[in-house]
Amino acid sequence: MVPTNLLKIGVVGATGMVGTEFLKILEQRRFPIDEIRLFASEASKGQMIGFRGENCKVDSLSDGCFKGLDLVFFSSGDGISQTWAPKAVSDGAYAIDNSGAFRMNAEVPLVVPEVNGDILEEVTSPTIIANPNCSTIQMVVALNPLHRKFGIESVKVATYQSVSGAGKLAVDELNQQTLAAMNHQDVETQIFPHPIAFNNIPQIGSFGADGFCSEETKMRKETKKILRNDSIRVSAFTVRTSTLNGHSEALWVTLKKRVSKEDVVSLFKTSPGLAVVDDPSNNQYPLTRTASGKDPVYVGRIHQDLEEENTWLMWVVSDNIRKGAALNGIQIAETIFKIDS
Ligand SMILES: NC(=O)c1ccc[n+]([C@@H]2O[C@H](COP(=O)([O-])OP(=O)(O)OC[C@H]3O[C@@H](n4cnc5c(N)ncnc54)[C@H](OP(=O)(O)O)[C@@H]3O)[C@@H](O)[C@H]2O)c1
């Protein structure tokens, strides 16, 4: 039986980009918390972090550290989740994992609540639930209504992904490189394979023998799993840009039916999690600067392809550490524990 009163929760990776956003959103949404335990690496042990007007001490992970908790959010990377999420479950807590460690495990639900939250009805005892990759989450929020109403043949997507997607050290790297470049100094590069300031890097993750990088493979495989349809053809080309926060995606979606722009826009306007910004003649379309810090997935520049009448182009933008990570994880928890947001 899922407990519904005040919860005892843990946040692993509480000092990171996603962990910090978790704490912010838990406060903003008045998540019902009785006790919170914060975890990070040994280097952060003892650090104090303010939460709801109180100072909480950061601890490192140790056997038994999750005992008594109902729920643990993980955002410390694949290796930490691989080892510690199963321990949280055996200690009696639900583990909501932001890493890529369990996403394609057939036994583990991979959930975007607006899209396939119904599968959480089967989740009635502590287990691992995976949060999809940030670029996948925003894409499937836009694809899902099209898939349900018209059917999708194929999706092609080119991404423009901010540095915050690579963590707090990546944000520091962009800031330092930008300052250095403005002062005509040499730039140091540690996180990305090339300088990121004033640059686009057509690589996110490592390359496979097929020529696709790991982010592109994640988008293809995760989309099919979340939409519960293996026959949709998905091809992604992912690029890191020198924006600070918020991912943008250009999509070409080929539908199974011929539809009008009115059909697409009116469907989007009534679909959960989506906000339409589509008035190009007045320069109105989604932008990372306005999406950063907000909850919705924004969609605009919606137009029909001139060569393929069933293909629709659109521009999809969202905050990658918010809906792409922490917010989605909290929405999963709200669904499991039947919490009104
Ligand atoms: N950033 C995004 O947009 C995004 C989106 C979706 C998913 N994710 C996933 O979320 C995870 C975290 O990403 P992030 O961007 O938040 O990274 P980040 O800013 O680099 O933060 C990493 C966090 O992990 C902690 N950590 C490192 N080693 C640890 C250890 N041995 N034990 C416990 N905690 C440890 C760090 O603690 P210290 O401060 O002590 O080093 C920090 O709190 C990754 O799996 C990433 O793929 C990120």
Short mmCIF file of C-alpha atoms and ligand atoms in Angstrom, two decimals:
data_model
loop_
_atom_site.label_atom_id
_atom_site.label_comp_id
_atom_site.label_asym_id
_atom_site.label_seq_id
_atom_site.Cartn_x
_atom_site.Cartn_y
_atom_site.Cartn_z
CA MET A 1 0.00 0.00 0.00
CA VAL A 2 1.46 3.39 -1.01
CA PRO A 3 1.59 5.77 2.01
CA THR A 4 -0.27 9.04 1.35
CA ASN A 5 0.61 11.21 4.38
CA LEU A 6 3.83 13.21 4.93
CA LEU A 7 6.77 11.48 3.32
CA LYS A 8 10.34 10.85 4.38
CA ILE A 9 12.50 11.48 1.34
CA GLY A 10 16.12 11.42 0.22
CA VAL A 11 17.83 13.43 -2.53
CA VAL A 12 21.05 11.90 -3.86
CA GLY A 13 23.10 14.46 -5.80
CA ALA A 14 21.58 17.30 -3.79
CA THR A 15 24.46 19.70 -4.57
CA GLY A 16 24.27 19.18 -8.35
CA MET A 17 22.44 20.91 -11.17
CA VAL A 18 19.44 18.57 -11.05
CA GLY A 19 19.54 18.04 -7.26
CA THR A 20 19.41 21.79 -6.62
CA GLU A 21 16.38 22.03 -8.93
CA PHE A 22 14.73 19.13 -7.08
CA LEU A 23 14.96 21.06 -3.82
CA LYS A 24 13.61 24.22 -5.43
CA ILE A 25 10.60 22.44 -6.97
CA LEU A 26 9.85 20.42 -3.82
CA GLU A 27 9.54 23.78 -2.03
CA GLN A 28 7.55 25.42 -4.81
CA ARG A 29 5.04 22.56 -5.06
CA ARG A 30 4.77 22.18 -1.25
CA PHE A 31 5.60 18.50 -1.56
CA PRO A 32 4.38 16.81 1.65
CA ILE A 33 7.66 16.12 3.48
CA ASP A 34 8.15 14.99 7.04
CA GLU A 35 11.91 14.41 6.78
CA ILE A 36 14.49 15.10 4.08
CA ARG A 37 17.99 13.60 3.85
CA LEU A 38 20.48 15.11 1.39
CA PHE A 39 23.36 13.15 -0.12
CA ALA A 40 26.32 14.04 -2.34
CA SER A 41 29.96 13.01 -2.70
CA GLU A 42 32.44 12.84 0.21
CA ALA A 43 33.69 16.27 -0.88
CA SER A 44 30.36 17.86 0.05
CA LYS A 45 29.87 16.01 3.35
CA GLY A 46 28.88 18.46 6.08
CA GLN A 47 27.85 21.22 3.67
CA MET A 48 24.63 22.96 4.78
CA ILE A 49 21.82 23.56 2.29
CA GLY A 50 18.75 25.67 3.06
CA PHE A 51 15.41 23.95 2.57
CA ARG A 52 12.08 25.43 3.69
CA GLY A 53 13.81 27.86 6.02
CA GLU A 54 15.96 25.23 7.73
CA ASN A 55 19.56 24.21 7.21
CA CYS A 56 20.00 20.59 6.15
CA LYS A 57 23.37 18.87 6.38
CA VAL A 58 24.65 16.98 3.33
CA ASP A 59 25.84 13.44 3.98
CA SER A 60 27.72 10.91 1.88
CA LEU A 61 26.18 7.56 0.98
CA SER A 62 26.66 4.64 3.37
CA ASP A 63 24.97 1.30 3.87
CA GLY A 64 21.64 1.75 5.64
CA CYS A 65 21.47 5.50 4.86
CA PHE A 66 18.01 5.11 3.24
CA LYS A 67 16.44 3.14 6.09
CA GLY A 68 13.07 4.63 7.10
CA LEU A 69 12.70 6.65 3.86
CA ASP A 70 9.62 6.34 1.62
CA LEU A 71 11.21 7.80 -1.52
CA VAL A 72 14.67 8.64 -2.86
CA PHE A 73 15.41 10.85 -5.89
CA PHE A 74 18.71 9.95 -7.58
CA SER A 75 20.70 12.44 -9.69
CA SER A 76 24.38 11.54 -9.25
CA GLY A 77 25.11 9.67 -12.47
CA ASP A 78 24.84 6.11 -13.77
CA GLY A 79 27.40 4.45 -11.48
CA ILE A 80 25.93 5.81 -8.24
CA SER A 81 22.39 4.84 -9.28
CA GLN A 82 23.48 1.39 -10.40
CA THR A 83 24.86 0.66 -6.93
CA TRP A 84 22.58 2.65 -4.65
CA ALA A 85 19.07 2.67 -6.19
CA PRO A 86 18.62 -1.10 -5.54
CA LYS A 87 19.78 -0.50 -1.95
CA ALA A 88 17.14 2.21 -1.52
CA VAL A 89 14.49 -0.24 -2.72
CA SER A 90 15.68 -3.03 -0.43
CA ASP A 91 15.60 -0.48 2.42
CA GLY A 92 11.89 0.06 1.60
CA ALA A 93 11.93 3.25 -0.52
CA TYR A 94 10.77 4.02 -4.06
CA ALA A 95 13.82 5.05 -6.14
CA ILE A 96 13.18 7.64 -8.87
CA ASP A 97 16.29 7.68 -10.99
CA ASN A 98 17.47 10.46 -13.30
CA SER A 99 20.47 8.59 -14.61
CA GLY A 100 20.63 6.32 -17.64
CA ALA A 101 21.39 3.23 -15.54
CA PHE A 102 17.97 1.53 -15.69
CA ARG A 103 16.04 3.29 -18.47
CA MET A 104 16.15 0.48 -21.00
CA ASN A 105 15.76 -2.31 -18.42
CA ALA A 106 12.53 -4.09 -19.46
CA GLU A 107 11.49 -4.47 -15.80
CA VAL A 108 11.86 -0.76 -15.02
CA PRO A 109 9.08 1.71 -15.92
CA LEU A 110 10.39 4.68 -17.95
CA VAL A 111 7.88 7.40 -17.27
CA VAL A 112 6.74 10.83 -18.42
CA PRO A 113 3.50 11.22 -16.46
CA GLU A 114 1.59 13.15 -19.18
CA VAL A 115 2.49 10.43 -21.69
CA ASN A 116 2.52 7.02 -19.99
CA GLY A 117 1.80 7.80 -16.32
CA ASP A 118 -0.90 5.10 -16.43
CA ILE A 119 1.79 2.42 -16.08
CA LEU A 120 2.42 3.71 -12.55
CA GLU A 121 -0.97 2.25 -11.54
CA GLU A 122 0.80 -1.11 -11.55
CA VAL A 123 3.47 0.22 -9.18
CA THR A 124 2.23 -0.52 -5.66
CA SER A 125 5.40 -1.32 -3.73
CA PRO A 126 8.93 0.13 -3.61
CA THR A 127 10.81 -0.27 -6.86
CA ILE A 128 13.03 1.69 -9.30
CA ILE A 129 11.30 4.06 -11.72
CA ALA A 130 13.43 5.70 -14.41
CA ASN A 131 13.21 9.29 -15.58
CA PRO A 132 13.97 9.50 -19.32
CA ASN A 133 16.77 11.52 -20.87
CA CYS A 134 16.07 15.29 -20.86
CA SER A 135 15.92 15.65 -24.67
CA THR A 136 13.59 12.62 -24.91
CA ILE A 137 11.16 13.95 -22.27
CA GLN A 138 10.37 17.22 -24.03
CA MET A 139 10.10 15.51 -27.41
CA VAL A 140 7.63 12.83 -26.26
CA VAL A 141 5.40 15.41 -24.53
CA ALA A 142 4.91 16.96 -28.00
CA LEU A 143 4.78 13.65 -29.90
CA ASN A 144 2.31 11.85 -27.64
CA PRO A 145 -0.89 13.69 -28.66
CA LEU A 146 0.02 13.36 -32.36
CA HIS A 147 0.74 9.66 -31.87
CA ARG A 148 -2.53 9.01 -30.01
CA LYS A 149 -4.77 10.99 -32.39
CA PHE A 150 -3.24 10.64 -35.86
CA GLY A 151 -0.52 7.97 -35.59
CA ILE A 152 3.17 8.70 -36.27
CA GLU A 153 5.18 7.03 -39.03
CA SER A 154 8.53 8.64 -38.28
CA VAL A 155 10.30 11.40 -36.38
CA LYS A 156 13.48 13.20 -37.30
CA VAL A 157 14.94 15.54 -34.73
CA ALA A 158 17.92 17.90 -34.53
CA THR A 159 18.71 19.15 -31.04
CA TYR A 160 20.35 22.33 -29.72
CA GLN A 161 21.23 21.43 -26.13
CA SER A 162 22.40 23.76 -23.38
CA VAL A 163 25.47 23.22 -21.25
CA SER A 164 23.43 22.75 -18.05
CA GLY A 165 22.54 19.34 -19.48
CA ALA A 166 26.11 18.28 -18.74
CA GLY A 167 26.05 19.36 -15.08
CA LYS A 168 27.29 22.20 -12.92
CA LEU A 169 30.95 21.92 -14.01
CA ALA A 170 29.85 22.35 -17.63
CA VAL A 171 28.05 25.59 -16.76
CA ASP A 172 31.22 26.80 -15.00
CA GLU A 173 33.24 25.84 -18.08
CA LEU A 174 31.04 27.88 -20.45
CA ASN A 175 31.13 30.91 -18.13
CA GLN A 176 34.93 30.73 -17.73
CA GLN A 177 35.55 30.18 -21.44
CA THR A 178 33.26 33.03 -22.41
CA LEU A 179 35.09 35.43 -20.08
CA ALA A 180 38.47 34.18 -21.30
CA ALA A 181 37.49 34.53 -24.95
CA MET A 182 36.18 38.06 -24.40
CA ASN A 183 39.55 38.92 -22.84
CA HIS A 184 41.48 37.31 -25.72
CA GLN A 185 42.87 34.65 -23.38
CA ASP A 186 43.36 30.95 -24.10
CA VAL A 187 40.43 28.76 -23.07
CA GLU A 188 40.73 25.63 -20.97
CA THR A 189 38.55 22.67 -21.85
CA GLN A 190 37.77 19.85 -19.42
CA ILE A 191 34.13 18.80 -19.71
CA PHE A 192 33.50 19.03 -23.46
CA PRO A 193 35.72 17.62 -26.24
CA HIS A 194 36.18 21.16 -27.68
CA PRO A 195 35.78 24.71 -26.38
CA ILE A 196 32.05 25.33 -25.98
CA ALA A 197 32.02 29.14 -25.79
CA PHE A 198 30.82 30.62 -29.11
CA ASN A 199 30.69 27.10 -30.53
CA ASN A 200 28.41 24.19 -31.52
CA ILE A 201 29.65 20.65 -30.86
CA PRO A 202 27.91 17.87 -32.86
CA GLN A 203 28.54 15.27 -30.16
CA ILE A 204 26.71 14.49 -26.92
CA GLY A 205 28.12 11.40 -25.24
CA SER A 206 30.31 8.86 -26.96
CA PHE A 207 30.06 7.53 -30.53
CA GLY A 208 28.93 4.01 -31.40
CA ALA A 209 30.16 1.98 -34.37
CA ASP A 210 26.95 3.03 -36.22
CA GLY A 211 28.09 6.69 -36.22
CA PHE A 212 25.43 7.83 -33.74
CA CYS A 213 26.42 9.34 -30.39
CA SER A 214 24.90 7.96 -27.19
CA GLU A 215 22.43 10.86 -26.75
CA GLU A 216 21.00 10.11 -30.22
CA THR A 217 20.65 6.41 -29.44
CA LYS A 218 18.94 7.25 -26.13
CA MET A 219 16.40 9.47 -27.91
CA ARG A 220 15.58 6.74 -30.42
CA LYS A 221 15.25 3.84 -27.97
CA GLU A 222 13.59 5.72 -25.11
CA THR A 223 10.96 7.29 -27.39
CA LYS A 224 9.82 3.87 -28.62
CA LYS A 225 9.67 2.53 -25.04
CA ILE A 226 7.70 5.50 -23.67
CA LEU A 227 5.26 5.62 -26.60
CA ARG A 228 4.98 1.83 -26.40
CA ASN A 229 5.47 1.52 -30.13
CA ASP A 230 8.51 -0.08 -31.73
CA SER A 231 7.44 0.66 -35.28
CA ILE A 232 7.81 4.48 -35.09
CA ARG A 233 11.04 5.33 -36.89
CA VAL A 234 13.15 7.82 -34.89
CA SER A 235 16.37 9.45 -36.05
CA ALA A 236 18.16 12.05 -33.91
CA PHE A 237 21.11 14.37 -34.47
CA THR A 238 22.18 15.98 -31.19
CA VAL A 239 24.27 19.11 -30.83
CA ARG A 240 25.65 20.93 -27.77
CA THR A 241 25.34 24.70 -28.09
CA SER A 242 26.69 27.54 -25.96
CA THR A 243 23.32 28.34 -24.35
CA LEU A 244 23.21 28.10 -20.55
CA ASN A 245 19.90 26.36 -19.85
CA GLY A 246 17.00 24.95 -21.87
CA HIS A 247 17.08 22.52 -24.78
CA SER A 248 15.64 23.28 -28.23
CA GLU A 249 14.64 20.72 -30.84
CA ALA A 250 13.69 21.00 -34.52
CA LEU A 251 11.31 18.13 -35.30
CA TRP A 252 10.03 16.65 -38.58
CA VAL A 253 7.07 14.45 -37.64
CA THR A 254 5.48 12.31 -40.36
CA LEU A 255 1.90 11.40 -39.49
CA LYS A 256 -0.14 8.46 -40.70
CA LYS A 257 -2.96 10.81 -41.79
CA ARG A 258 -3.33 14.04 -43.69
CA VAL A 259 -4.36 16.76 -41.20
CA SER A 260 -4.64 20.55 -41.17
CA LYS A 261 -2.58 23.03 -39.15
CA GLU A 262 -5.75 23.79 -37.18
CA ASP A 263 -5.99 20.07 -36.25
CA VAL A 264 -2.41 20.07 -34.94
CA VAL A 265 -2.55 23.39 -33.08
CA SER A 266 -5.92 22.74 -31.43
CA LEU A 267 -4.71 19.31 -30.31
CA PHE A 268 -1.53 20.80 -28.82
CA LYS A 269 -3.53 23.52 -27.02
CA THR A 270 -5.49 20.90 -25.08
CA SER A 271 -2.60 18.51 -24.39
CA PRO A 272 -1.15 18.25 -20.86
CA GLY A 273 2.30 19.72 -20.28
CA LEU A 274 2.38 21.63 -23.58
CA ALA A 275 2.18 25.38 -24.23
CA VAL A 276 1.81 26.67 -27.80
CA VAL A 277 3.77 29.80 -28.81
CA ASP A 278 3.17 30.04 -32.54
CA ASP A 279 2.88 33.44 -34.15
CA PRO A 280 5.95 33.66 -36.39
CA SER A 281 4.75 36.76 -38.26
CA ASN A 282 5.05 38.62 -34.94
CA ASN A 283 8.38 36.88 -34.11
CA GLN A 284 6.63 34.70 -31.53
CA TYR A 285 8.00 31.18 -31.07
CA PRO A 286 9.54 29.31 -28.12
CA LEU A 287 12.94 30.48 -26.85
CA THR A 288 15.33 28.96 -24.33
CA ARG A 289 15.62 32.27 -22.50
CA THR A 290 11.89 32.33 -21.75
CA ALA A 291 11.49 28.57 -21.20
CA SER A 292 14.31 28.43 -18.62
CA GLY A 293 12.82 28.21 -15.12
CA LYS A 294 9.32 27.32 -16.39
CA ASP A 295 7.40 24.04 -16.28
CA PRO A 296 5.86 23.54 -19.76
CA VAL A 297 7.23 22.09 -22.93
CA TYR A 298 6.81 24.91 -25.46
CA VAL A 299 5.98 24.23 -29.12
CA GLY A 300 5.87 26.63 -32.06
CA ARG A 301 6.94 27.21 -35.70
CA ILE A 302 4.33 24.56 -36.55
CA HIS A 303 4.13 24.17 -40.34
CA GLN A 304 3.54 21.58 -43.01
CA ASP A 305 6.42 20.36 -45.14
CA LEU A 306 6.22 21.47 -48.79
CA GLU A 307 7.57 18.19 -50.17
CA GLU A 308 5.81 15.67 -47.87
CA GLU A 309 2.26 16.64 -47.01
CA ASN A 310 1.99 14.35 -43.96
CA THR A 311 5.17 15.78 -42.43
CA TRP A 312 4.94 18.60 -39.87
CA LEU A 313 7.85 20.70 -38.72
CA MET A 314 7.93 22.22 -35.24
CA TRP A 315 10.29 23.79 -32.69
CA VAL A 316 10.11 22.30 -29.19
CA VAL A 317 11.80 24.00 -26.21
CA SER A 318 11.89 23.14 -22.52
CA ASP A 319 13.95 23.58 -19.36
CA ASN A 320 16.14 20.46 -19.33
CA ILE A 321 16.86 20.48 -15.60
CA ARG A 322 13.21 21.15 -14.80
CA LYS A 323 10.76 19.17 -17.03
CA GLY A 324 13.78 17.34 -18.47
CA ALA A 325 14.82 16.07 -15.04
CA ALA A 326 13.67 17.25 -11.58
CA LEU A 327 10.09 18.28 -12.33
CA ASN A 328 9.40 15.06 -14.22
CA GLY A 329 10.80 13.03 -11.29
CA ILE A 330 8.61 14.90 -8.81
CA GLN A 331 5.55 14.42 -11.05
CA ILE A 332 6.29 10.67 -11.03
CA ALA A 333 6.36 10.77 -7.22
CA GLU A 334 3.12 12.79 -7.11
CA THR A 335 1.47 10.16 -9.31
CA ILE A 336 2.68 7.22 -7.21
CA PHE A 337 1.77 8.81 -3.90
CA LYS A 338 -1.45 10.39 -5.27
CA ILE A 339 -0.37 13.91 -4.29
CA ASP A 340 -2.28 16.88 -5.74
CA SER A 341 0.21 19.29 -7.31
N1 LIG B 1 21.56 18.31 -16.14
C1 LIG B 1 20.51 17.85 -16.82
O1 LIG B 1 19.87 18.56 -17.62
C2 LIG B 1 20.07 16.43 -16.64
C3 LIG B 1 18.87 16.06 -17.20
C4 LIG B 1 18.42 14.76 -17.06
C5 LIG B 1 19.18 13.86 -16.35
N2 LIG B 1 20.36 14.24 -15.81
C6 LIG B 1 21.11 13.23 -15.06
O2 LIG B 1 21.11 13.59 -13.68
C7 LIG B 1 22.33 13.18 -13.08
C8 LIG B 1 22.99 14.39 -12.41
O3 LIG B 1 23.20 15.39 -13.37
P1 LIG B 1 23.60 16.87 -12.95
O4 LIG B 1 23.49 17.64 -14.20
O5 LIG B 1 22.86 17.30 -11.75
O6 LIG B 1 25.15 16.68 -12.57
P2 LIG B 1 26.08 17.59 -11.61
O7 LIG B 1 25.64 18.99 -11.60
O8 LIG B 1 27.46 17.28 -12.01
O9 LIG B 1 25.80 16.98 -10.15
C9 LIG B 1 26.26 15.69 -9.79
C10 LIG B 1 25.81 15.38 -8.38
O10 LIG B 1 26.24 14.06 -8.06
C11 LIG B 1 26.93 14.11 -6.82
N3 LIG B 1 27.91 13.04 -6.69
C12 LIG B 1 29.09 12.88 -7.33
N4 LIG B 1 29.73 11.78 -6.85
C13 LIG B 1 28.94 11.26 -5.89
C14 LIG B 1 29.05 10.17 -5.01
N5 LIG B 1 30.12 9.36 -5.01
N6 LIG B 1 28.04 9.92 -4.12
C15 LIG B 1 26.94 10.72 -4.10
N7 LIG B 1 26.78 11.79 -4.90
C16 LIG B 1 27.77 12.05 -5.78
C17 LIG B 1 27.61 15.47 -6.83
O11 LIG B 1 28.04 15.81 -5.53
P3 LIG B 1 29.27 16.83 -5.27
O12 LIG B 1 28.72 18.20 -5.41
O13 LIG B 1 29.68 16.51 -3.89
O14 LIG B 1 30.32 16.52 -6.29
C18 LIG B 1 26.44 16.32 -7.34
O15 LIG B 1 25.53 16.55 -6.30
C19 LIG B 1 23.16 12.54 -14.19
O16 LIG B 1 22.90 11.15 -14.19
C20 LIG B 1 22.58 13.15 -15.46
O17 LIG B 1 22.75 12.33 -16.58
C21 LIG B 1 20.82 15.51 -15.91
#
